[in-house]
Amino acid sequence: MRETTGAPDDARTDLVTEARAVLDENWLGRWTRPSPRLYPHQWSWDAGFVAMGYAWVDERRAEEEVRSLFRGQWADGLVPHIVFAEEGDYFPGPDFWRAERAAGAPVRPRTSGIVQPPVHATAVLRLARRRRHGGRARAFLDEVFPRLAAWHAYLHRERVRHEDGLAEIWHPWESGMDNSPLWDGPLGRLPTGRTPAYERADLRHADPSERPTQAEYDRYVDLVALFRDLGYDPARIREATPFAVQDVLFNSILVQADLDLAAIAREIGADPGPFEAWARTTARGIERKLWNEGLGIYLDHDVRADHPIPVRTAAAYAPLFPGVPSSARARAMAEDLVLRMAVEVDGGWAVPSFGLDEPGFLPTNYWRGPIWFNVNWLLYQGLRRYGFDTHAADLRRGLVGLVRRSGFHEHYDPTDGAGHGARRFAWTAALLLDLLLDGEP
Ligand code: 9WN
C-alpha cells in the first residue's frame, strides 16, 4: 500500500485499527449507532456512510447495516431518518412521533416519519464493487434493489412538486444539517408559541453550546407535531408544511444515488432507464434553478417564499459530487472552495460547514461552522471525479490530519482542529477508513 498521508505506515495502520475499534464500540449486533451516548438509535444517512466504511473491512456488517435500516421502510417507500432501538435516551423518541399509527408505517421497528439524504444506493454500489465474492454480492443486490427502487420512487413521486425535478425537504433534520444558517430564513417564518411541552435529551449528553438553541428545537418539534397531526400523509404535508426547501446537498446526493441505482439495475439485468431519467431531470433542475451566477455557487430554494436562500455553506459545492457542473464551472468552483472556504490543517485543508468570515459563524456549534467529515468526503469525491487530484489529495491530508490530531469526533473546530460534539463518532471512523483504504487520488 502506498503511503500518502505523510506519516509512517505503522501510524496509518494504527488509525485503521482505531477506526475499526470505533465502529466495533457502536455496533449493536445488527446496526451501528452514530455514537455511544447522544445517538442511541439507527440514523438513515449515518447507516449509508457507515456501510461504506464496513465495505472495506466487514462486508457482512455492511449488508446488515443496510438491511436493518430498510426494516424500517414504509409501504410507500419512505426510508425514515431514524429507526428506533427498543430503548434509548433521545428526544423526540417513538412515543412522540407515533409514526406506527400512520398508514403504511411498520409497527416494529418503530421509526420517525421524515427522511434524510438518500446515500444508500451509493453505499450499496460501493459495497458491491468491493466484494470479493461475486455470488454473494449479486444476491445482496437482488435483495435490496426493490427496496432502493421504492425509496427513490417515493422521493421522486412525493417530494418533487414541480416540473423542475427537484426534491423538497420539509424539516431541517431532513437535510442532515440541522441548524445550518440555511434554515434561519424559512424557520424564522414559522409561528411560535404552539410547541407542546417536551424535554430535550441531547442536553444531557452534549455541551449545550455545541447544540441547536431552544428556539430552533421548538421549531423542529413544532414541525414534527404538525406532520404527526397530518397522519404523515405526504399529500397533506405538501400542502400544509410551512417549511419546504429544494436543498442543494439533498438533491446532489439524490442525483448520484439515482445514477448508482441505475448501475445496480444494470448489474442485475433490470432496466436502468427510469433511474437515469430521474438523475437527468434532477441534475437539470439543479443546474437551471439552483445555480447562482452572481455568487458562483448553487443556492437552496425556499419553496414557500419562492426565492433562493443566499447563504454560502459547504453544501453549496455539493453538485461537484454527482458531476453536475461543466468542467469549466467545476474548476472555478474548486478554486473558489479553496480560496473562500477551506482552512489549513496539517499540510492540507478541510472545509468548514459555514465560512469563517460569515456573520454568525460559530466554530464549535454544530452546523454553523464546524468541519464535518461526511460533507468533506462528498466534496473529496467530487474533486476526484473531475480529476482535481492535487486539491483532492490536500483535502484528504487535512481530513486524516484532523483525526490523527484530535480523534474520531462528530465535528471539528476549523480554527484550531480540536474535536467537538459526540466522541467516537461512527461515520467519521467509517469515512476515514474509506479515505485511507481507497488509495490516493
Ligand atoms: C437529528 C445522527 C444525526 C445525523 C445528523 C445530525 C444529528 C439529529 C440530532 O445527528 O441530527 O436527526 O439529534 O441532532 O445533524 O446529520 O444524522 O448522527
GROMACS .gro file of C-alpha atoms and ligand atoms in nm:
model
  459
    1MET     CA    1   0.000   0.000   0.000
    2ARG     CA    2   0.143   0.338  -0.092
    3GLU     CA    3   0.191   0.591   0.182
    4THR     CA    4   0.004   0.912   0.109
    5THR     CA    5  -0.058   1.079   0.439
    6GLY     CA    6   0.293   1.187   0.515
    7ALA     CA    7   0.303   0.959   0.820
    8PRO     CA    8   0.485   0.628   0.858
    9ASP     CA    9   0.294   0.315   0.755
   10ASP     CA   10   0.252   0.196   1.110
   11ALA     CA   11   0.085   0.525   1.204
   12ARG     CA   12  -0.169   0.463   0.933
   13THR     CA   13  -0.220   0.106   1.045
   14ASP     CA   14  -0.291   0.243   1.391
   15LEU     CA   15  -0.555   0.476   1.251
   16VAL     CA   16  -0.723   0.190   1.063
   17THR     CA   17  -0.722  -0.022   1.379
   18GLU     CA   18  -0.864   0.266   1.583
   19ALA     CA   19  -1.134   0.339   1.325
   20ARG     CA   20  -1.242  -0.025   1.336
   21ALA     CA   21  -1.249  -0.006   1.717
   22VAL     CA   22  -1.484   0.295   1.699
   23LEU     CA   23  -1.718   0.104   1.470
   24ASP     CA   24  -1.699  -0.202   1.700
   25GLU     CA   25  -1.792   0.011   2.000
   26ASN     CA   26  -2.101   0.139   1.823
   27TRP     CA   27  -2.206  -0.189   1.658
   28LEU     CA   28  -2.515  -0.319   1.839
   29GLY     CA   29  -2.545  -0.660   1.674
   30ARG     CA   30  -2.745  -0.565   1.367
   31TRP     CA   31  -2.670  -0.199   1.314
   32THR     CA   32  -2.445   0.083   1.428
   33ARG     CA   33  -2.541   0.377   1.648
   34PRO     CA   34  -2.380   0.705   1.546
   35SER     CA   35  -2.214   0.747   1.888
   36PRO     CA   36  -2.224   0.597   2.236
   37ARG     CA   37  -2.449   0.839   2.427
   38LEU     CA   38  -2.601   1.118   2.220
   39TYR     CA   39  -2.744   0.899   1.942
   40PRO     CA   40  -2.871   0.560   2.066
   41HIS     CA   41  -3.076   0.466   1.755
   42GLN     CA   42  -3.006   0.397   1.386
   43TRP     CA   43  -2.999   0.704   1.160
   44SER     CA   44  -3.056   0.684   0.787
   45TRP     CA   45  -2.766   0.865   0.624
   46ASP     CA   46  -2.533   0.759   0.903
   47ALA     CA   47  -2.618   0.398   0.810
   48GLY     CA   48  -2.521   0.466   0.448
   49PHE     CA   49  -2.186   0.621   0.540
   50VAL     CA   50  -2.115   0.353   0.796
   51ALA     CA   51  -2.185   0.082   0.536
   52MET     CA   52  -1.931   0.247   0.304
   53GLY     CA   53  -1.666   0.205   0.576
   54TYR     CA   54  -1.765  -0.151   0.661
   55ALA     CA   55  -1.744  -0.231   0.288
   56TRP     CA   56  -1.364  -0.227   0.332
   57VAL     CA   57  -1.334  -0.429   0.649
   58ASP     CA   58  -1.652  -0.627   0.717
   59GLU     CA   59  -1.885  -0.689   0.424
   60ARG     CA   60  -2.139  -0.879   0.630
   61ARG     CA   61  -2.183  -0.589   0.866
   62ALA     CA   62  -2.214  -0.353   0.569
   63GLU     CA   63  -2.500  -0.565   0.438
   64GLU     CA   64  -2.664  -0.600   0.778
   65GLU     CA   65  -2.646  -0.224   0.837
   66VAL     CA   66  -2.842  -0.156   0.517
   67ARG     CA   67  -3.081  -0.444   0.579
   68SER     CA   68  -3.161  -0.317   0.929
   69LEU     CA   69  -3.236   0.032   0.804
   70PHE     CA   70  -3.471  -0.100   0.537
   71ARG     CA   71  -3.660  -0.298   0.802
   72GLY     CA   72  -3.798   0.043   0.895
   73GLN     CA   73  -3.908   0.127   0.540
   74TRP     CA   74  -4.271   0.233   0.497
   75ALA     CA   75  -4.512   0.083   0.243
   76ASP     CA   76  -4.492   0.396   0.028
   77GLY     CA   77  -4.114   0.361   0.005
   78LEU     CA   78  -4.016   0.624   0.266
   79VAL     CA   79  -3.696   0.537   0.449
   80PRO     CA   80  -3.727   0.702   0.792
   81HIS     CA   81  -3.449   0.919   0.926
   82ILE     CA   82  -3.445   0.718   1.250
   83VAL     CA   83  -3.514   0.350   1.310
   84PHE     CA   84  -3.555   0.328   1.686
   85ALA     CA   85  -3.387   0.078   1.915
   86GLU     CA   86  -3.608  -0.072   2.186
   87GLU     CA   87  -3.460   0.177   2.434
   88GLY     CA   88  -3.257   0.494   2.431
   89ASP     CA   89  -3.248   0.835   2.591
   90TYR     CA   90  -3.336   1.052   2.291
   91PHE     CA   91  -3.598   1.314   2.216
   92PRO     CA   92  -3.818   1.302   2.016
   93GLY     CA   93  -3.849   0.928   2.074
   94PRO     CA   94  -4.103   0.689   1.920
   95ASP     CA   95  -4.377   0.785   2.167
   96PHE     CA   96  -4.364   1.141   2.044
   97TRP     CA   97  -4.352   1.052   1.673
   98ARG     CA   98  -4.629   0.787   1.698
   99ALA     CA   99  -4.543   0.701   1.340
  100GLU     CA  100  -4.680   0.349   1.365
  101ARG     CA  101  -5.029   0.498   1.354
  102ALA     CA  102  -4.967   0.623   1.001
  103ALA     CA  103  -5.084   0.421   0.705
  104GLY     CA  104  -4.803   0.201   0.577
  105ALA     CA  105  -4.557   0.258   0.862
  106PRO     CA  106  -4.417  -0.054   1.028
  107VAL     CA  107  -4.539  -0.139   1.377
  108ARG     CA  108  -4.195  -0.283   1.459
  109PRO     CA  109  -3.936  -0.146   1.438
  110ARG     CA  110  -4.073   0.191   1.539
  111THR     CA  111  -3.949   0.480   1.329
  112SER     CA  112  -3.957   0.855   1.279
  113GLY     CA  113  -4.172   0.994   0.997
  114ILE     CA  114  -3.929   1.211   0.799
  115VAL     CA  115  -3.629   1.131   0.578
  116GLN     CA  116  -3.259   1.211   0.537
  117PRO     CA  117  -3.040   1.244   0.227
  118PRO     CA  118  -3.054   0.923   0.018
  119VAL     CA  119  -2.693   0.800   0.021
  120HIS     CA  120  -2.799   0.434   0.032
  121ALA     CA  121  -2.781   0.329  -0.334
  122THR     CA  122  -2.434   0.485  -0.344
  123ALA     CA  123  -2.332   0.284  -0.038
  124VAL     CA  124  -2.473  -0.039  -0.183
  125LEU     CA  125  -2.297   0.009  -0.517
  126ARG     CA  126  -1.967   0.086  -0.345
  127LEU     CA  127  -2.008  -0.229  -0.140
  128ALA     CA  128  -2.089  -0.438  -0.448
  129ARG     CA  129  -1.778  -0.309  -0.625
  130ARG     CA  130  -1.556  -0.405  -0.334
  131ARG     CA  131  -1.697  -0.752  -0.287
  132ARG     CA  132  -1.456  -1.036  -0.320
  133HIS     CA  133  -1.731  -1.296  -0.358
  134GLY     CA  134  -1.924  -1.227  -0.675
  135GLY     CA  135  -2.211  -1.464  -0.598
  136ARG     CA  136  -2.297  -1.313  -0.262
  137ALA     CA  137  -2.266  -0.961  -0.396
  138ARG     CA  138  -2.526  -1.042  -0.660
  139ALA     CA  139  -2.763  -1.198  -0.404
  140PHE     CA  140  -2.744  -0.883  -0.191
  141LEU     CA  141  -2.811  -0.658  -0.488
  142ASP     CA  142  -3.114  -0.870  -0.581
  143GLU     CA  143  -3.236  -0.837  -0.222
  144VAL     CA  144  -3.203  -0.462  -0.182
  145PHE     CA  145  -3.275  -0.341  -0.535
  146PRO     CA  146  -3.658  -0.339  -0.492
  147ARG     CA  147  -3.619  -0.157  -0.160
  148LEU     CA  148  -3.395   0.110  -0.312
  149ALA     CA  149  -3.620   0.146  -0.615
  150ALA     CA  150  -3.924   0.201  -0.389
  151TRP     CA  151  -3.729   0.458  -0.183
  152HIS     CA  152  -3.627   0.660  -0.488
  153ALA     CA  153  -3.979   0.631  -0.631
  154TYR     CA  154  -4.113   0.780  -0.306
  155LEU     CA  155  -3.871   1.075  -0.335
  156HIS     CA  156  -3.946   1.147  -0.699
  157ARG     CA  157  -4.321   1.097  -0.652
  158GLU     CA  158  -4.390   1.267  -0.319
  159ARG     CA  159  -4.107   1.519  -0.285
  160VAL     CA  160  -4.091   1.659  -0.637
  161ARG     CA  161  -4.370   1.914  -0.665
  162HIS     CA  162  -4.266   2.099  -0.980
  163GLU     CA  163  -4.156   2.024  -1.333
  164ASP     CA  164  -3.803   2.113  -1.225
  165GLY     CA  165  -3.737   1.764  -1.085
  166LEU     CA  166  -3.602   1.896  -0.753
  167ALA     CA  167  -3.692   1.709  -0.434
  168GLU     CA  168  -3.812   1.907  -0.132
  169ILE     CA  169  -3.718   1.870   0.230
  170TRP     CA  170  -3.988   1.954   0.481
  171HIS     CA  171  -3.783   1.965   0.800
  172PRO     CA  172  -3.429   2.087   0.879
  173TRP     CA  173  -3.350   1.737   1.009
  174GLU     CA  174  -3.421   1.606   0.658
  175SER     CA  175  -3.116   1.794   0.530
  176GLY     CA  176  -2.891   1.622   0.784
  177MET     CA  177  -2.753   1.972   0.861
  178ASP     CA  178  -2.998   2.053   1.136
  179ASN     CA  179  -2.918   2.407   1.245
  180SER     CA  180  -2.739   2.526   0.932
  181PRO     CA  181  -2.777   2.902   0.874
  182LEU     CA  182  -2.956   2.796   0.555
  183TRP     CA  183  -3.272   2.739   0.758
  184ASP     CA  184  -3.275   3.066   0.954
  185GLY     CA  185  -3.495   3.241   0.696
  186PRO     CA  186  -3.753   2.967   0.638
  187LEU     CA  187  -3.768   2.870   1.009
  188GLY     CA  188  -3.798   3.234   1.111
  189ARG     CA  189  -4.136   3.249   0.942
  190LEU     CA  190  -4.284   2.966   1.148
  191PRO     CA  191  -4.546   3.063   1.405
  192THR     CA  192  -4.426   3.044   1.764
  193GLY     CA  193  -4.593   2.970   2.095
  194ARG     CA  194  -4.757   2.642   1.993
  195THR     CA  195  -4.487   2.398   2.095
  196PRO     CA  196  -4.610   2.111   2.312
  197ALA     CA  197  -4.426   2.059   2.643
  198TYR     CA  198  -4.114   1.847   2.598
  199GLU     CA  199  -3.773   1.782   2.749
  200ARG     CA  200  -3.459   1.773   2.541
  201ALA     CA  201  -3.241   1.466   2.589
  202ASP     CA  202  -2.946   1.595   2.384
  203LEU     CA  203  -2.853   1.848   2.652
  204ARG     CA  204  -2.798   1.562   2.899
  205HIS     CA  205  -2.529   1.418   2.675
  206ALA     CA  206  -2.370   1.713   2.498
  207ASP     CA  207  -2.234   2.057   2.569
  208PRO     CA  208  -2.536   2.288   2.515
  209SER     CA  209  -2.314   2.549   2.347
  210GLU     CA  210  -2.248   2.298   2.068
  211ARG     CA  211  -2.615   2.215   2.007
  212PRO     CA  212  -2.910   2.398   1.843
  213THR     CA  213  -3.082   2.666   2.051
  214GLN     CA  214  -3.409   2.618   2.234
  215ALA     CA  215  -3.589   2.834   1.976
  216GLU     CA  216  -3.459   2.612   1.696
  217TYR     CA  217  -3.555   2.296   1.881
  218ASP     CA  218  -3.905   2.431   1.937
  219ARG     CA  219  -3.944   2.475   1.560
  220TYR     CA  220  -3.814   2.120   1.498
  221VAL     CA  221  -4.068   1.986   1.745
  222ASP     CA  222  -4.349   2.201   1.602
  223LEU     CA  223  -4.292   2.057   1.257
  224VAL     CA  224  -4.290   1.700   1.387
  225ALA     CA  225  -4.615   1.765   1.574
  226LEU     CA  226  -4.769   1.910   1.257
  227PHE     CA  227  -4.668   1.612   1.042
  228ARG     CA  228  -4.792   1.373   1.310
  229ASP     CA  229  -5.128   1.550   1.320
  230LEU     CA  230  -5.148   1.518   0.942
  231GLY     CA  231  -5.101   1.141   0.978
  232TYR     CA  232  -4.769   1.167   0.792
  233ASP     CA  233  -4.970   1.182   0.470
  234PRO     CA  234  -4.730   1.327   0.209
  235ALA     CA  235  -5.010   1.491   0.008
  236ARG     CA  236  -5.138   1.675   0.316
  237ILE     CA  237  -4.790   1.771   0.435
  238ARG     CA  238  -4.701   1.904   0.089
  239GLU     CA  239  -4.998   2.137   0.115
  240ALA     CA  240  -4.955   2.241   0.476
  241THR     CA  241  -4.587   2.248   0.563
  242PRO     CA  242  -4.456   2.599   0.628
  243PHE     CA  243  -4.102   2.469   0.571
  244ALA     CA  244  -4.030   2.345   0.218
  245VAL     CA  245  -3.686   2.380   0.064
  246GLN     CA  246  -3.518   2.249  -0.250
  247ASP     CA  247  -3.182   2.176  -0.094
  248VAL     CA  248  -2.860   2.160  -0.295
  249LEU     CA  249  -2.699   1.888  -0.083
  250PHE     CA  250  -3.006   1.664  -0.075
  251ASN     CA  251  -3.062   1.689  -0.450
  252SER     CA  252  -2.694   1.637  -0.531
  253ILE     CA  253  -2.690   1.320  -0.326
  254LEU     CA  254  -3.013   1.213  -0.495
  255VAL     CA  255  -2.867   1.254  -0.845
  256GLN     CA  256  -2.565   1.041  -0.755
  257ALA     CA  257  -2.789   0.782  -0.588
  258ASP     CA  258  -3.012   0.766  -0.898
  259LEU     CA  259  -2.704   0.709  -1.115
  260ASP     CA  260  -2.582   0.443  -0.875
  261LEU     CA  261  -2.922   0.276  -0.868
  262ALA     CA  262  -2.912   0.266  -1.249
  263ALA     CA  263  -2.572   0.095  -1.223
  264ILE     CA  264  -2.714  -0.156  -0.975
  265ALA     CA  265  -3.004  -0.223  -1.214
  266ARG     CA  266  -2.757  -0.294  -1.495
  267GLU     CA  267  -2.560  -0.534  -1.272
  268ILE     CA  268  -2.868  -0.744  -1.205
  269GLY     CA  269  -3.021  -0.724  -1.552
  270ALA     CA  270  -3.301  -0.479  -1.462
  271ASP     CA  271  -3.391  -0.169  -1.665
  272PRO     CA  272  -3.171   0.129  -1.565
  273GLY     CA  273  -3.379   0.367  -1.780
  274PRO     CA  274  -3.614   0.513  -1.517
  275PHE     CA  275  -3.330   0.586  -1.274
  276GLU     CA  276  -3.118   0.751  -1.541
  277ALA     CA  277  -3.417   0.964  -1.638
  278TRP     CA  278  -3.464   1.075  -1.275
  279ALA     CA  279  -3.094   1.160  -1.248
  280ARG     CA  280  -3.109   1.367  -1.566
  281THR     CA  281  -3.419   1.558  -1.461
  282THR     CA  282  -3.294   1.641  -1.112
  283ALA     CA  283  -2.947   1.733  -1.241
  284ARG     CA  284  -3.109   1.968  -1.491
  285GLY     CA  285  -3.314   2.122  -1.209
  286ILE     CA  286  -3.000   2.183  -1.001
  287GLU     CA  287  -2.830   2.342  -1.299
  288ARG     CA  288  -3.120   2.560  -1.411
  289LYS     CA  289  -3.281   2.660  -1.087
  290LEU     CA  290  -3.017   2.643  -0.814
  291TRP     CA  291  -2.706   2.783  -0.987
  292ASN     CA  292  -2.638   3.145  -0.890
  293GLU     CA  293  -2.414   3.323  -1.134
  294GLY     CA  294  -2.353   3.624  -0.910
  295LEU     CA  295  -2.217   3.419  -0.618
  296GLY     CA  296  -2.068   3.142  -0.833
  297ILE     CA  297  -2.227   2.868  -0.624
  298TYR     CA  298  -2.551   2.668  -0.604
  299LEU     CA  299  -2.816   2.802  -0.367
  300ASP     CA  300  -3.105   2.630  -0.192
  301HIS     CA  301  -3.451   2.745  -0.298
  302ASP     CA  302  -3.711   2.839  -0.037
  303VAL     CA  303  -4.029   2.699  -0.193
  304ARG     CA  304  -4.274   2.881   0.034
  305ALA     CA  305  -4.117   3.224  -0.020
  306ASP     CA  306  -4.022   3.128  -0.377
  307HIS     CA  307  -3.673   3.274  -0.363
  308PRO     CA  308  -3.315   3.150  -0.336
  309ILE     CA  309  -3.152   3.130   0.006
  310PRO     CA  310  -2.839   3.345  -0.039
  311VAL     CA  311  -2.619   3.170   0.216
  312ARG     CA  312  -2.279   3.018   0.134
  313THR     CA  313  -2.220   2.691   0.317
  314ALA     CA  314  -2.001   2.389   0.236
  315ALA     CA  315  -2.312   2.230   0.084
  316ALA     CA  316  -2.321   2.495  -0.191
  317TYR     CA  317  -2.041   2.300  -0.361
  318ALA     CA  318  -2.213   1.959  -0.336
  319PRO     CA  319  -2.312   1.937  -0.708
  320LEU     CA  320  -1.946   1.851  -0.769
  321PHE     CA  321  -2.024   1.513  -0.610
  322PRO     CA  322  -2.258   1.381  -0.884
  323GLY     CA  323  -2.071   1.572  -1.157
  324VAL     CA  324  -2.348   1.822  -1.233
  325PRO     CA  325  -2.141   2.134  -1.328
  326SER     CA  326  -1.947   2.153  -1.654
  327SER     CA  327  -1.572   2.100  -1.614
  328ALA     CA  328  -1.507   2.473  -1.658
  329ARG     CA  329  -1.758   2.563  -1.390
  330ALA     CA  330  -1.632   2.283  -1.165
  331ARG     CA  331  -1.277   2.415  -1.199
  332ALA     CA  332  -1.390   2.764  -1.092
  333MET     CA  333  -1.591   2.620  -0.802
  334ALA     CA  334  -1.295   2.413  -0.682
  335GLU     CA  335  -1.069   2.720  -0.681
  336ASP     CA  336  -1.338   2.919  -0.502
  337LEU     CA  337  -1.379   2.641  -0.246
  338VAL     CA  338  -1.010   2.650  -0.163
  339LEU     CA  339  -0.981   3.029  -0.158
  340ARG     CA  340  -1.302   3.117   0.017
  341MET     CA  341  -1.393   2.825   0.240
  342ALA     CA  342  -1.101   2.593   0.311
  343VAL     CA  343  -0.899   2.611   0.631
  344GLU     CA  344  -0.545   2.475   0.658
  345VAL     CA  345  -0.493   2.158   0.855
  346ASP     CA  346  -0.165   1.969   0.882
  347GLY     CA  347  -0.029   2.049   0.539
  348GLY     CA  348  -0.368   2.003   0.379
  349TRP     CA  349  -0.707   2.163   0.421
  350ALA     CA  350  -1.070   2.092   0.512
  351VAL     CA  351  -1.399   2.271   0.459
  352PRO     CA  352  -1.599   2.417   0.749
  353SER     CA  353  -1.977   2.390   0.732
  354PHE     CA  354  -2.001   2.771   0.729
  355GLY     CA  355  -1.737   3.024   0.619
  356LEU     CA  356  -1.518   3.172   0.892
  357ASP     CA  357  -1.586   3.526   0.772
  358GLU     CA  358  -1.963   3.484   0.754
  359PRO     CA  359  -2.174   3.674   1.009
  360GLY     CA  360  -2.296   3.420   1.262
  361PHE     CA  361  -2.005   3.176   1.216
  362LEU     CA  362  -1.963   2.971   1.535
  363PRO     CA  363  -1.655   2.747   1.545
  364THR     CA  364  -1.795   2.474   1.770
  365ASN     CA  365  -2.171   2.499   1.718
  366TYR     CA  366  -2.289   2.202   1.513
  367TRP     CA  367  -2.369   2.303   1.151
  368ARG     CA  368  -2.285   2.673   1.195
  369GLY     CA  369  -1.911   2.644   1.146
  370PRO     CA  370  -1.752   2.312   1.245
  371ILE     CA  371  -1.591   2.078   0.992
  372TRP     CA  372  -1.797   1.765   0.932
  373PHE     CA  373  -1.644   1.453   0.784
  374ASN     CA  374  -1.932   1.342   0.565
  375VAL     CA  375  -1.972   1.669   0.375
  376ASN     CA  376  -1.596   1.684   0.325
  377TRP     CA  377  -1.596   1.326   0.199
  378LEU     CA  378  -1.862   1.417  -0.059
  379LEU     CA  379  -1.657   1.717  -0.174
  380TYR     CA  380  -1.347   1.497  -0.191
  381GLN     CA  381  -1.529   1.251  -0.417
  382GLY     CA  382  -1.639   1.543  -0.634
  383LEU     CA  383  -1.284   1.678  -0.670
  384ARG     CA  384  -1.164   1.331  -0.764
  385ARG     CA  385  -1.433   1.277  -1.022
  386TYR     CA  386  -1.325   1.591  -1.210
  387GLY     CA  387  -0.959   1.492  -1.186
  388PHE     CA  388  -0.861   1.776  -0.950
  389ASP     CA  389  -0.617   1.540  -0.787
  390THR     CA  390  -0.394   1.792  -0.611
  391HIS     CA  391  -0.691   1.951  -0.438
  392ALA     CA  392  -0.835   1.609  -0.356
  393ALA     CA  393  -0.503   1.493  -0.209
  394ASP     CA  394  -0.477   1.807   0.004
  395LEU     CA  395  -0.831   1.767   0.134
  396ARG     CA  396  -0.763   1.404   0.215
  397ARG     CA  397  -0.446   1.500   0.402
  398GLY     CA  398  -0.639   1.759   0.603
  399LEU     CA  399  -0.912   1.514   0.699
  400VAL     CA  400  -0.670   1.242   0.803
  401GLY     CA  401  -0.473   1.503   0.993
  402LEU     CA  402  -0.780   1.610   1.190
  403VAL     CA  403  -0.845   1.257   1.311
  404ARG     CA  404  -0.480   1.188   1.385
  405ARG     CA  405  -0.458   1.501   1.593
  406SER     CA  406  -0.795   1.504   1.767
  407GLY     CA  407  -0.958   1.160   1.741
  408PHE     CA  408  -1.290   1.044   1.595
  409HIS     CA  409  -1.526   1.331   1.669
  410GLU     CA  410  -1.863   1.428   1.532
  411HIS     CA  411  -1.718   1.761   1.416
  412TYR     CA  412  -1.405   1.974   1.444
  413ASP     CA  413  -1.335   2.340   1.520
  414PRO     CA  414  -1.198   2.493   1.199
  415THR     CA  415  -0.997   2.750   1.393
  416ASP     CA  416  -0.778   2.501   1.579
  417GLY     CA  417  -0.869   2.146   1.466
  418ALA     CA  418  -0.998   2.043   1.811
  419GLY     CA  419  -1.270   1.776   1.820
  420HIS     CA  420  -1.623   1.858   1.941
  421GLY     CA  421  -1.970   1.710   1.959
  422ALA     CA  422  -2.008   1.336   2.014
  423ARG     CA  423  -1.690   1.135   2.066
  424ARG     CA  424  -1.615   0.801   1.899
  425PHE     CA  425  -1.845   0.903   1.613
  426ALA     CA  426  -1.923   0.624   1.369
  427TRP     CA  427  -1.932   0.796   1.028
  428THR     CA  428  -1.606   0.978   1.097
  429ALA     CA  429  -1.445   0.636   1.154
  430ALA     CA  430  -1.619   0.475   0.854
  431LEU     CA  431  -1.530   0.750   0.608
  432LEU     CA  432  -1.175   0.771   0.739
  433LEU     CA  433  -1.144   0.400   0.657
  434ASP     CA  434  -1.270   0.474   0.308
  435LEU     CA  435  -1.020   0.759   0.264
  436LEU     CA  436  -0.728   0.551   0.390
  437LEU     CA  437  -0.808   0.228   0.210
  438ASP     CA  438  -0.930   0.368  -0.121
  439GLY     CA  439  -0.580   0.487  -0.213
  440GLU     CA  440  -0.458   0.828  -0.314
  441PRO     CA  441  -0.621   1.038  -0.588
  4429WN     C1  442  -3.143   1.473   1.435
  4429WN     C2  443  -2.707   1.126   1.384
  4429WN     C3  444  -2.765   1.259   1.336
  4429WN     C4  445  -2.710   1.298   1.198
  4429WN     C5  446  -2.745   1.441   1.160
  4429WN     C6  447  -2.702   1.532   1.274
  4429WN     C7  448  -2.769   1.490   1.404
  4429WN     C8  449  -3.000   1.455   1.489
  4429WN     C9  450  -2.990   1.524   1.624
  4429WN     O1  451  -2.733   1.357   1.434
  4429WN     O2  452  -2.909   1.506   1.391
  4429WN     O3  453  -3.161   1.392   1.323
  4429WN     O4  454  -3.046   1.473   1.720
  4429WN     O5  455  -2.928   1.630   1.633
  4429WN     O6  456  -2.729   1.666   1.243
  4429WN     O7  457  -2.682   1.475   1.040
  4429WN     O8  458  -2.761   1.211   1.102
  4429WN     O9  459  -2.568   1.126   1.375
   0.00000   0.00000   0.00000
